[in-house]
Amino acid sequence: MESDSGKRAKESAVRDWRYSIRYPFAADAEMLELESGSRARGVTSDRSLGGCFVCARCNLEIHARVRGTLKQGNKKVKMLAVVRVVIPQVGMGVEFLDIDPDSNATLLAWIENLRKSR
């Protein structure tokens, strides 16, 4: 039997991801679904430290694990992610699972620039 405190901890983790500060952010996005090899391309509309929303006509399935690349100018961020939300013919919400150190530095720099511009 799961304790109340254990349940609250799991809910809190979900709440933290879904309610993190989002910034308007446009970058080219490409997602490769790891199991099937399906691809989706689009443009991000917003992003946070935990994920982004990719506007794309062709979406992947919810819970699909993807290898993603975000590109803005000459900077790239590569990550392992999971599709959390799909809105047909609009796009998909992607949660970042793992980001290499160089990409993480770029991601943090993008966030810092967005914070400063507010």
Short mmCIF file of the N, C-alpha and C atoms (twelve columns), coordinates in Angstrom:
data_MODEL
# 
_entry.id   MODEL 
# 
loop_
_atom_site.group_PDB 
_atom_site.id 
_atom_site.type_symbol 
_atom_site.label_atom_id 
_atom_site.label_alt_id 
_atom_site.label_comp_id 
_atom_site.label_asym_id 
_atom_site.label_seq_id 
_atom_site.Cartn_x 
_atom_site.Cartn_y 
_atom_site.Cartn_z 
_atom_site.pdbx_PDB_model_num 
ATOM 1   N N  . MET A 1   0.834  -1.181 0.000   1 
ATOM 2   C CA . MET A 1   0.000  0.000  0.000   1 
ATOM 3   C C  . MET A 1   0.877  1.242  0.000   1 
ATOM 4   N N  . GLU A 2   0.584  2.186  -0.876  1 
ATOM 5   C CA . GLU A 2   1.395  3.391  -1.007  1 
ATOM 6   C C  . GLU A 2   0.967  4.419  0.030   1 
ATOM 7   N N  . SER A 3   1.946  5.007  0.697   1 
ATOM 8   C CA . SER A 3   1.625  6.015  1.704   1 
ATOM 9   C C  . SER A 3   1.195  7.313  1.049   1 
ATOM 10  N N  . ASP A 4   0.512  8.144  1.824   1 
ATOM 11  C CA . ASP A 4   0.082  9.452  1.333   1 
ATOM 12  C C  . ASP A 4   1.266  10.316 0.913   1 
ATOM 13  N N  . SER A 5   2.345  10.259 1.700   1 
ATOM 14  C CA . SER A 5   3.503  11.100 1.380   1 
ATOM 15  C C  . SER A 5   4.159  10.661 0.073   1 
ATOM 16  N N  . GLY A 6   4.190  9.356  -0.204  1 
ATOM 17  C CA . GLY A 6   4.738  8.867  -1.467  1 
ATOM 18  C C  . GLY A 6   3.917  9.320  -2.646  1 
ATOM 19  N N  . LYS A 7   2.602  9.308  -2.479  1 
ATOM 20  C CA . LYS A 7   1.703  9.750  -3.543  1 
ATOM 21  C C  . LYS A 7   1.901  11.235 -3.817  1 
ATOM 22  N N  . ARG A 8   2.007  12.032 -2.748  1 
ATOM 23  C CA . ARG A 8   2.203  13.470 -2.922  1 
ATOM 24  C C  . ARG A 8   3.528  13.769 -3.612  1 
ATOM 25  N N  . ALA A 9   4.564  13.006 -3.319  1 
ATOM 26  C CA . ALA A 9   5.869  13.231 -3.953  1 
ATOM 27  C C  . ALA A 9   5.773  13.013 -5.453  1 
ATOM 28  N N  . LYS A 10  5.066  11.959 -5.885  1 
ATOM 29  C CA . LYS A 10  4.911  11.700 -7.316  1 
ATOM 30  C C  . LYS A 10  4.084  12.792 -7.977  1 
ATOM 31  N N  . GLU A 11  3.014  13.227 -7.327  1 
ATOM 32  C CA . GLU A 11  2.181  14.295 -7.875  1 
ATOM 33  C C  . GLU A 11  2.971  15.589 -7.970  1 
ATOM 34  N N  . SER A 12  3.801  15.850 -6.983  1 
ATOM 35  C CA . SER A 12  4.599  17.063 -6.966  1 
ATOM 36  C C  . SER A 12  5.568  17.095 -8.136  1 
ATOM 37  N N  . ALA A 13  6.180  15.956 -8.448  1 
ATOM 38  C CA . ALA A 13  7.126  15.908 -9.563  1 
ATOM 39  C C  . ALA A 13  6.418  16.223 -10.874 1 
ATOM 40  N N  . VAL A 14  5.210  15.683 -11.060 1 
ATOM 41  C CA . VAL A 14  4.447  15.979 -12.269 1 
ATOM 42  C C  . VAL A 14  4.073  17.457 -12.289 1 
ATOM 43  N N  . ARG A 15  3.622  17.963 -11.166 1 
ATOM 44  C CA . ARG A 15  3.216  19.360 -11.077 1 
ATOM 45  C C  . ARG A 15  4.405  20.274 -11.407 1 
ATOM 46  N N  . ASP A 16  5.603  19.956 -10.908 1 
ATOM 47  C CA . ASP A 16  6.779  20.777 -11.181 1 
ATOM 48  C C  . ASP A 16  7.048  20.862 -12.677 1 
ATOM 49  N N  . TRP A 17  6.938  19.728 -13.379 1 
ATOM 50  C CA . TRP A 17  7.201  19.724 -14.815 1 
ATOM 51  C C  . TRP A 17  6.143  20.523 -15.556 1 
ATOM 52  N N  . ARG A 18  4.899  20.324 -15.238 1 
ATOM 53  C CA . ARG A 18  3.818  20.949 -15.998 1 
ATOM 54  C C  . ARG A 18  3.681  22.436 -15.713 1 
ATOM 55  N N  . TYR A 19  4.142  22.885 -14.549 1 
ATOM 56  C CA . TYR A 19  3.955  24.272 -14.181 1 
ATOM 57  C C  . TYR A 19  5.257  25.061 -14.129 1 
ATOM 58  N N  . SER A 20  6.297  24.579 -14.767 1 
ATOM 59  C CA . SER A 20  7.540  25.340 -14.797 1 
ATOM 60  C C  . SER A 20  7.363  26.543 -15.728 1 
ATOM 61  N N  . ILE A 21  8.158  27.565 -15.529 1 
ATOM 62  C CA . ILE A 21  8.041  28.788 -16.318 1 
ATOM 63  C C  . ILE A 21  8.329  28.477 -17.777 1 
ATOM 64  N N  . ARG A 22  7.416  28.910 -18.635 1 
ATOM 65  C CA . ARG A 22  7.568  28.706 -20.076 1 
ATOM 66  C C  . ARG A 22  7.878  30.046 -20.719 1 
ATOM 67  N N  . TYR A 23  8.750  30.003 -21.697 1 
ATOM 68  C CA . TYR A 23  9.151  31.196 -22.422 1 
ATOM 69  C C  . TYR A 23  8.823  31.023 -23.901 1 
ATOM 70  N N  . PRO A 24  8.278  32.055 -24.543 1 
ATOM 71  C CA . PRO A 24  8.096  31.967 -25.997 1 
ATOM 72  C C  . PRO A 24  9.472  31.757 -26.631 1 
ATOM 73  N N  . PHE A 25  9.571  30.791 -27.511 1 
ATOM 74  C CA . PHE A 25  10.884 30.465 -28.069 1 
ATOM 75  C C  . PHE A 25  10.705 29.724 -29.387 1 
ATOM 76  N N  . ALA A 26  11.250 30.278 -30.448 1 
ATOM 77  C CA . ALA A 26  11.163 29.637 -31.765 1 
ATOM 78  C C  . ALA A 26  12.519 29.041 -32.137 1 
ATOM 79  N N  . ALA A 27  12.510 27.746 -32.385 1 
ATOM 80  C CA . ALA A 27  13.700 27.038 -32.857 1 
ATOM 81  C C  . ALA A 27  13.219 25.903 -33.748 1 
ATOM 82  N N  . ASP A 28  13.992 25.565 -34.761 1 
ATOM 83  C CA . ASP A 28  13.669 24.411 -35.581 1 
ATOM 84  C C  . ASP A 28  13.800 23.162 -34.716 1 
ATOM 85  N N  . ALA A 29  12.871 22.239 -34.868 1 
ATOM 86  C CA . ALA A 29  12.883 21.020 -34.063 1 
ATOM 87  C C  . ALA A 29  12.744 19.805 -34.958 1 
ATOM 88  N N  . GLU A 30  13.511 18.787 -34.624 1 
ATOM 89  C CA . GLU A 30  13.398 17.507 -35.316 1 
ATOM 90  C C  . GLU A 30  13.388 16.416 -34.263 1 
ATOM 91  N N  . MET A 31  12.394 15.529 -34.351 1 
ATOM 92  C CA . MET A 31  12.247 14.434 -33.404 1 
ATOM 93  C C  . MET A 31  12.291 13.111 -34.151 1 
ATOM 94  N N  . LEU A 32  13.104 12.187 -33.679 1 
ATOM 95  C CA . LEU A 32  13.206 10.842 -34.243 1 
ATOM 96  C C  . LEU A 32  12.698 9.865  -33.194 1 
ATOM 97  N N  . GLU A 33  11.604 9.174  -33.501 1 
ATOM 98  C CA . GLU A 33  11.046 8.200  -32.570 1 
ATOM 99  C C  . GLU A 33  11.952 6.975  -32.573 1 
ATOM 100 N N  . LEU A 34  12.430 6.591  -31.404 1 
ATOM 101 C CA . LEU A 34  13.467 5.567  -31.312 1 
ATOM 102 C C  . LEU A 34  12.995 4.165  -31.687 1 
ATOM 103 N N  . GLU A 35  11.754 3.831  -31.410 1 
ATOM 104 C CA . GLU A 35  11.281 2.475  -31.687 1 
ATOM 105 C C  . GLU A 35  10.944 2.257  -33.157 1 
ATOM 106 N N  . SER A 36  10.208 3.183  -33.755 1 
ATOM 107 C CA . SER A 36  9.730  2.974  -35.128 1 
ATOM 108 C C  . SER A 36  10.580 3.668  -36.189 1 
ATOM 109 N N  . GLY A 37  11.353 4.658  -35.794 1 
ATOM 110 C CA . GLY A 37  12.127 5.430  -36.765 1 
ATOM 111 C C  . GLY A 37  11.337 6.558  -37.406 1 
ATOM 112 N N  . SER A 38  10.099 6.771  -36.944 1 
ATOM 113 C CA . SER A 38  9.289  7.876  -37.475 1 
ATOM 114 C C  . SER A 38  9.924  9.208  -37.110 1 
ATOM 115 N N  . ARG A 39  9.726  10.187 -37.994 1 
ATOM 116 C CA . ARG A 39  10.275 11.526 -37.757 1 
ATOM 117 C C  . ARG A 39  9.164  12.560 -37.742 1 
ATOM 118 N N  . ALA A 40  9.392  13.589 -36.959 1 
ATOM 119 C CA . ALA A 40  8.498  14.742 -36.957 1 
ATOM 120 C C  . ALA A 40  9.380  15.983 -36.950 1 
ATOM 121 N N  . ARG A 41  9.010  16.945 -37.794 1 
ATOM 122 C CA . ARG A 41  9.739  18.210 -37.861 1 
ATOM 123 C C  . ARG A 41  8.764  19.337 -37.612 1 
ATOM 124 N N  . GLY A 42  9.267  20.386 -36.987 1 
ATOM 125 C CA . GLY A 42  8.417  21.540 -36.724 1 
ATOM 126 C C  . GLY A 42  9.227  22.670 -36.134 1 
ATOM 127 N N  . VAL A 43  8.522  23.550 -35.434 1 
ATOM 128 C CA . VAL A 43  9.130  24.707 -34.787 1 
ATOM 129 C C  . VAL A 43  8.589  24.783 -33.371 1 
ATOM 130 N N  . THR A 44  9.456  25.072 -32.415 1 
ATOM 131 C CA . THR A 44  8.987  25.216 -31.040 1 
ATOM 132 C C  . THR A 44  8.200  26.511 -30.894 1 
ATOM 133 N N  . SER A 45  7.201  26.493 -30.027 1 
ATOM 134 C CA . SER A 45  6.461  27.724 -29.733 1 
ATOM 135 C C  . SER A 45  6.818  28.237 -28.348 1 
ATOM 136 N N  . ASP A 46  7.171  27.322 -27.453 1 
ATOM 137 C CA . ASP A 46  7.633  27.723 -26.128 1 
ATOM 138 C C  . ASP A 46  8.554  26.652 -25.584 1 
ATOM 139 N N  . ARG A 47  9.260  27.033 -24.513 1 
ATOM 140 C CA . ARG A 47  10.159 26.068 -23.888 1 
ATOM 141 C C  . ARG A 47  10.355 26.434 -22.445 1 
ATOM 142 N N  . SER A 48  10.794 25.459 -21.690 1 
ATOM 143 C CA . SER A 48  11.126 25.628 -20.283 1 
ATOM 144 C C  . SER A 48  12.379 24.801 -20.024 1 
ATOM 145 N N  . LEU A 49  12.813 24.763 -18.773 1 
ATOM 146 C CA . LEU A 49  13.963 23.923 -18.457 1 
ATOM 147 C C  . LEU A 49  13.640 22.440 -18.630 1 
ATOM 148 N N  . GLY A 50  12.351 22.085 -18.545 1 
ATOM 149 C CA . GLY A 50  11.971 20.680 -18.587 1 
ATOM 150 C C  . GLY A 50  11.444 20.168 -19.903 1 
ATOM 151 N N  . GLY A 51  11.198 21.062 -20.873 1 
ATOM 152 C CA . GLY A 51  10.655 20.585 -22.130 1 
ATOM 153 C C  . GLY A 51  10.253 21.710 -23.055 1 
ATOM 154 N N  . CYS A 52  9.515  21.365 -24.103 1 
ATOM 155 C CA . CYS A 52  9.083  22.362 -25.072 1 
ATOM 156 C C  . CYS A 52  7.828  21.882 -25.781 1 
ATOM 157 N N  . PHE A 53  7.185  22.798 -26.492 1 
ATOM 158 C CA . PHE A 53  6.061  22.433 -27.343 1 
ATOM 159 C C  . PHE A 53  6.512  22.604 -28.777 1 
ATOM 160 N N  . VAL A 54  6.331  21.566 -29.590 1 
ATOM 161 C CA . VAL A 54  6.746  21.577 -30.987 1 
ATOM 162 C C  . VAL A 54  5.497  21.639 -31.866 1 
ATOM 163 N N  . CYS A 55  5.369  22.713 -32.616 1 
ATOM 164 C CA . CYS A 55  4.270  22.846 -33.574 1 
ATOM 165 C C  . CYS A 55  4.643  22.031 -34.809 1 
ATOM 166 N N  . ALA A 56  3.844  21.013 -35.091 1 
ATOM 167 C CA . ALA A 56  4.138  20.111 -36.210 1 
ATOM 168 C C  . ALA A 56  2.838  19.514 -36.728 1 
ATOM 169 N N  . ARG A 57  2.729  19.373 -38.033 1 
ATOM 170 C CA . ARG A 57  1.528  18.752 -38.615 1 
ATOM 171 C C  . ARG A 57  1.499  17.257 -38.361 1 
ATOM 172 N N  . CYS A 58  2.660  16.647 -38.428 1 
ATOM 173 C CA . CYS A 58  2.775  15.206 -38.210 1 
ATOM 174 C C  . CYS A 58  3.326  14.993 -36.796 1 
ATOM 175 N N  . ASN A 59  2.517  14.395 -35.932 1 
ATOM 176 C CA . ASN A 59  2.928  14.182 -34.549 1 
ATOM 177 C C  . ASN A 59  3.270  12.727 -34.299 1 
ATOM 178 N N  . LEU A 60  4.011  12.512 -33.241 1 
ATOM 179 C CA . LEU A 60  4.334  11.167 -32.800 1 
ATOM 180 C C  . LEU A 60  3.319  10.757 -31.735 1 
ATOM 181 N N  . GLU A 61  3.367  9.514  -31.303 1 
ATOM 182 C CA . GLU A 61  2.435  9.002  -30.309 1 
ATOM 183 C C  . GLU A 61  2.808  9.483  -28.904 1 
ATOM 184 N N  . ILE A 62  1.795  9.608  -28.042 1 
ATOM 185 C CA . ILE A 62  2.043  9.903  -26.630 1 
ATOM 186 C C  . ILE A 62  2.896  8.779  -26.051 1 
ATOM 187 N N  . HIS A 63  3.835  9.119  -25.213 1 
ATOM 188 C CA . HIS A 63  4.786  8.222  -24.541 1 
ATOM 189 C C  . HIS A 63  5.909  7.753  -25.459 1 
ATOM 190 N N  . ALA A 64  5.960  8.243  -26.694 1 
ATOM 191 C CA . ALA A 64  7.047  7.854  -27.595 1 
ATOM 192 C C  . ALA A 64  8.366  8.431  -27.072 1 
ATOM 193 N N  . ARG A 65  9.385  7.624  -27.065 1 
ATOM 194 C CA . ARG A 65  10.735 8.087  -26.702 1 
ATOM 195 C C  . ARG A 65  11.384 8.602  -27.977 1 
ATOM 196 N N  . VAL A 66  11.973 9.783  -27.889 1 
ATOM 197 C CA . VAL A 66  12.543 10.408 -29.076 1 
ATOM 198 C C  . VAL A 66  13.955 10.914 -28.821 1 
ATOM 199 N N  . ARG A 67  14.711 10.960 -29.893 1 
ATOM 200 C CA . ARG A 67  15.992 11.656 -29.918 1 
ATOM 201 C C  . ARG A 67  15.671 12.959 -30.628 1 
ATOM 202 N N  . GLY A 68  15.822 14.083 -29.922 1 
ATOM 203 C CA . GLY A 68  15.420 15.363 -30.484 1 
ATOM 204 C C  . GLY A 68  16.577 16.317 -30.672 1 
ATOM 205 N N  . THR A 69  16.404 17.219 -31.628 1 
ATOM 206 C CA . THR A 69  17.374 18.283 -31.874 1 
ATOM 207 C C  . THR A 69  16.614 19.590 -32.039 1 
ATOM 208 N N  . LEU A 70  17.027 20.599 -31.279 1 
ATOM 209 C CA . LEU A 70  16.514 21.957 -31.442 1 
ATOM 210 C C  . LEU A 70  17.642 22.783 -32.024 1 
ATOM 211 N N  . LYS A 71  17.325 23.616 -33.004 1 
ATOM 212 C CA . LYS A 71  18.364 24.411 -33.645 1 
ATOM 213 C C  . LYS A 71  17.875 25.844 -33.797 1 
ATOM 214 N N  . GLN A 72  18.702 26.756 -33.321 1 
ATOM 215 C CA . GLN A 72  18.427 28.180 -33.498 1 
ATOM 216 C C  . GLN A 72  19.749 28.833 -33.898 1 
ATOM 217 N N  . GLY A 73  19.773 29.396 -35.100 1 
ATOM 218 C CA . GLY A 73  21.031 29.953 -35.614 1 
ATOM 219 C C  . GLY A 73  22.054 28.845 -35.758 1 
ATOM 220 N N  . ASN A 74  23.246 29.071 -35.206 1 
ATOM 221 C CA . ASN A 74  24.296 28.046 -35.293 1 
ATOM 222 C C  . ASN A 74  24.393 27.198 -34.028 1 
ATOM 223 N N  . LYS A 75  23.421 27.336 -33.130 1 
ATOM 224 C CA . LYS A 75  23.417 26.573 -31.876 1 
ATOM 225 C C  . LYS A 75  22.434 25.413 -31.965 1 
ATOM 226 N N  . LYS A 76  22.844 24.263 -31.383 1 
ATOM 227 C CA . LYS A 76  21.995 23.072 -31.365 1 
ATOM 228 C C  . LYS A 76  21.903 22.525 -29.952 1 
ATOM 229 N N  . VAL A 77  20.752 21.974 -29.642 1 
ATOM 230 C CA . VAL A 77  20.557 21.239 -28.399 1 
ATOM 231 C C  . VAL A 77  20.052 19.859 -28.784 1 
ATOM 232 N N  . LYS A 78  20.762 18.837 -28.323 1 
ATOM 233 C CA . LYS A 78  20.368 17.451 -28.592 1 
ATOM 234 C C  . LYS A 78  19.936 16.817 -27.278 1 
ATOM 235 N N  . MET A 79  18.840 16.059 -27.343 1 
ATOM 236 C CA . MET A 79  18.326 15.470 -26.122 1 
ATOM 237 C C  . MET A 79  17.611 14.152 -26.372 1 
ATOM 238 N N  . LEU A 80  17.438 13.413 -25.290 1 
ATOM 239 C CA . LEU A 80  16.548 12.274 -25.255 1 
ATOM 240 C C  . LEU A 80  15.299 12.796 -24.569 1 
ATOM 241 N N  . ALA A 81  14.125 12.514 -25.119 1 
ATOM 242 C CA . ALA A 81  12.889 13.085 -24.582 1 
ATOM 243 C C  . ALA A 81  11.747 12.101 -24.740 1 
ATOM 244 N N  . VAL A 82  10.605 12.471 -24.175 1 
ATOM 245 C CA . VAL A 82  9.388  11.675 -24.301 1 
ATOM 246 C C  . VAL A 82  8.231  12.613 -24.645 1 
ATOM 247 N N  . VAL A 83  7.360  12.155 -25.539 1 
ATOM 248 C CA . VAL A 83  6.187  12.931 -25.925 1 
ATOM 249 C C  . VAL A 83  5.152  12.774 -24.815 1 
ATOM 250 N N  . ARG A 84  4.725  13.891 -24.234 1 
ATOM 251 C CA . ARG A 84  3.760  13.856 -23.132 1 
ATOM 252 C C  . ARG A 84  2.350  14.254 -23.555 1 
ATOM 253 N N  . VAL A 85  2.237  15.156 -24.539 1 
ATOM 254 C CA . VAL A 85  0.942  15.674 -24.963 1 
ATOM 255 C C  . VAL A 85  0.925  15.750 -26.476 1 
ATOM 256 N N  . VAL A 86  -0.200 15.366 -27.090 1 
ATOM 257 C CA . VAL A 86  -0.365 15.509 -28.535 1 
ATOM 258 C C  . VAL A 86  -1.679 16.233 -28.790 1 
ATOM 259 N N  . ILE A 87  -1.608 17.307 -29.563 1 
ATOM 260 C CA . ILE A 87  -2.792 18.022 -30.020 1 
ATOM 261 C C  . ILE A 87  -2.807 17.842 -31.536 1 
ATOM 262 N N  . PRO A 88  -3.747 17.025 -32.051 1 
ATOM 263 C CA . PRO A 88  -3.755 16.721 -33.490 1 
ATOM 264 C C  . PRO A 88  -3.736 17.970 -34.362 1 
ATOM 265 N N  . GLN A 89  -2.921 17.943 -35.387 1 
ATOM 266 C CA . GLN A 89  -2.725 19.004 -36.374 1 
ATOM 267 C C  . GLN A 89  -2.249 20.322 -35.768 1 
ATOM 268 N N  . VAL A 90  -1.771 20.279 -34.515 1 
ATOM 269 C CA . VAL A 90  -1.202 21.472 -33.875 1 
ATOM 270 C C  . VAL A 90  0.233  21.188 -33.462 1 
ATOM 271 N N  . GLY A 91  0.423  20.145 -32.643 1 
ATOM 272 C CA . GLY A 91  1.770  19.835 -32.204 1 
ATOM 273 C C  . GLY A 91  1.806  18.898 -31.017 1 
ATOM 274 N N  . MET A 92  2.970  18.859 -30.363 1 
ATOM 275 C CA . MET A 92  3.171  17.933 -29.249 1 
ATOM 276 C C  . MET A 92  4.057  18.551 -28.180 1 
ATOM 277 N N  . GLY A 93  3.738  18.223 -26.944 1 
ATOM 278 C CA . GLY A 93  4.543  18.631 -25.809 1 
ATOM 279 C C  . GLY A 93  5.568  17.558 -25.522 1 
ATOM 280 N N  . VAL A 94  6.813  17.976 -25.363 1 
ATOM 281 C CA . VAL A 94  7.920  17.047 -25.183 1 
ATOM 282 C C  . VAL A 94  8.624  17.355 -23.866 1 
ATOM 283 N N  . GLU A 95  8.842  16.314 -23.062 1 
ATOM 284 C CA . GLU A 95  9.582  16.456 -21.815 1 
ATOM 285 C C  . GLU A 95  11.013 15.968 -22.031 1 
ATOM 286 N N  . PHE A 96  11.997 16.784 -21.640 1 
ATOM 287 C CA . PHE A 96  13.395 16.392 -21.757 1 
ATOM 288 C C  . PHE A 96  13.719 15.366 -20.675 1 
ATOM 289 N N  . LEU A 97  14.385 14.272 -21.071 1 
ATOM 290 C CA . LEU A 97  14.818 13.250 -20.123 1 
ATOM 291 C C  . LEU A 97  16.314 13.314 -19.866 1 
ATOM 292 N N  . ASP A 98  17.087 13.538 -20.917 1 
ATOM 293 C CA . ASP A 98  18.546 13.553 -20.788 1 
ATOM 294 C C  . ASP A 98  19.126 14.483 -21.844 1 
ATOM 295 N N  . ILE A 99  20.060 15.320 -21.411 1 
ATOM 296 C CA . ILE A 99  20.711 16.278 -22.309 1 
ATOM 297 C C  . ILE A 99  22.204 16.217 -22.049 1 
ATOM 298 N N  . ASP A 100 23.003 16.147 -23.119 1 
ATOM 299 C CA . ASP A 100 24.451 16.098 -22.932 1 
ATOM 300 C C  . ASP A 100 24.938 17.449 -22.374 1 
ATOM 301 N N  . PRO A 101 26.110 17.484 -21.732 1 
ATOM 302 C CA . PRO A 101 26.591 18.706 -21.074 1 
ATOM 303 C C  . PRO A 101 26.698 19.935 -21.985 1 
ATOM 304 N N  . ASP A 102 27.179 19.771 -23.213 1 
ATOM 305 C CA . ASP A 102 27.284 20.918 -24.121 1 
ATOM 306 C C  . ASP A 102 25.906 21.465 -24.487 1 
ATOM 307 N N  . SER A 103 24.980 20.562 -24.763 1 
ATOM 308 C CA . SER A 103 23.620 20.982 -25.091 1 
ATOM 309 C C  . SER A 103 22.950 21.634 -23.886 1 
ATOM 310 N N  . ASN A 104 23.223 21.107 -22.691 1 
ATOM 311 C CA . ASN A 104 22.655 21.688 -21.485 1 
ATOM 312 C C  . ASN A 104 23.147 23.127 -21.291 1 
ATOM 313 N N  . ALA A 105 24.412 23.370 -21.564 1 
ATOM 314 C CA . ALA A 105 24.957 24.728 -21.453 1 
ATOM 315 C C  . ALA A 105 24.252 25.665 -22.442 1 
ATOM 316 N N  . THR A 106 24.013 25.200 -23.649 1 
ATOM 317 C CA . THR A 106 23.302 26.003 -24.654 1 
ATOM 318 C C  . THR A 106 21.874 26.262 -24.203 1 
ATOM 319 N N  . LEU A 107 21.215 25.235 -23.701 1 
ATOM 320 C CA . LEU A 107 19.844 25.361 -23.210 1 
ATOM 321 C C  . LEU A 107 19.758 26.400 -22.089 1 
ATOM 322 N N  . LEU A 108 20.677 26.341 -21.145 1 
ATOM 323 C CA . LEU A 108 20.699 27.305 -20.042 1 
ATOM 324 C C  . LEU A 108 20.981 28.720 -20.540 1 
ATOM 325 N N  . ALA A 109 21.842 28.860 -21.533 1 
ATOM 326 C CA . ALA A 109 22.126 30.185 -22.109 1 
ATOM 327 C C  . ALA A 109 20.880 30.743 -22.793 1 
ATOM 328 N N  . TRP A 110 20.147 29.889 -23.521 1 
ATOM 329 C CA . TRP A 110 18.902 30.335 -24.158 1 
ATOM 330 C C  . TRP A 110 17.909 30.822 -23.107 1 
ATOM 331 N N  . ILE A 111 17.761 30.063 -22.023 1 
ATOM 332 C CA . ILE A 111 16.831 30.445 -20.945 1 
ATOM 333 C C  . ILE A 111 17.265 31.771 -20.322 1 
ATOM 334 N N  . GLU A 112 18.546 31.923 -20.059 1 
ATOM 335 C CA . GLU A 112 19.043 33.165 -19.453 1 
ATOM 336 C C  . GLU A 112 18.759 34.367 -20.352 1 
ATOM 337 N N  . ASN A 113 18.969 34.215 -21.645 1 
ATOM 338 C CA . ASN A 113 18.661 35.311 -22.588 1 
ATOM 339 C C  . ASN A 113 17.168 35.633 -22.593 1 
ATOM 340 N N  . LEU A 114 16.328 34.599 -22.496 1 
ATOM 341 C CA . LEU A 114 14.880 34.827 -22.454 1 
ATOM 342 C C  . LEU A 114 14.479 35.525 -21.164 1 
ATOM 343 N N  . ARG A 115 15.098 35.166 -20.051 1 
ATOM 344 C CA . ARG A 115 14.814 35.822 -18.766 1 
ATOM 345 C C  . ARG A 115 15.169 37.293 -18.814 1 
ATOM 346 N N  . LYS A 116 16.332 37.596 -19.390 1 
ATOM 347 C CA . LYS A 116 16.796 38.984 -19.474 1 
ATOM 348 C C  . LYS A 116 15.902 39.847 -20.359 1 
ATOM 349 N N  . SER A 117 15.323 39.228 -21.370 1 
ATOM 350 C CA . SER A 117 14.514 40.006 -22.325 1 
ATOM 351 C C  . SER A 117 13.103 40.285 -21.804 1 
ATOM 352 N N  . ARG A 118 12.738 39.742 -20.674 1 
ATOM 353 C CA . ARG A 118 11.388 39.964 -20.110 1 
ATOM 354 C C  . ARG A 118 11.267 41.304 -19.472 1 
# 
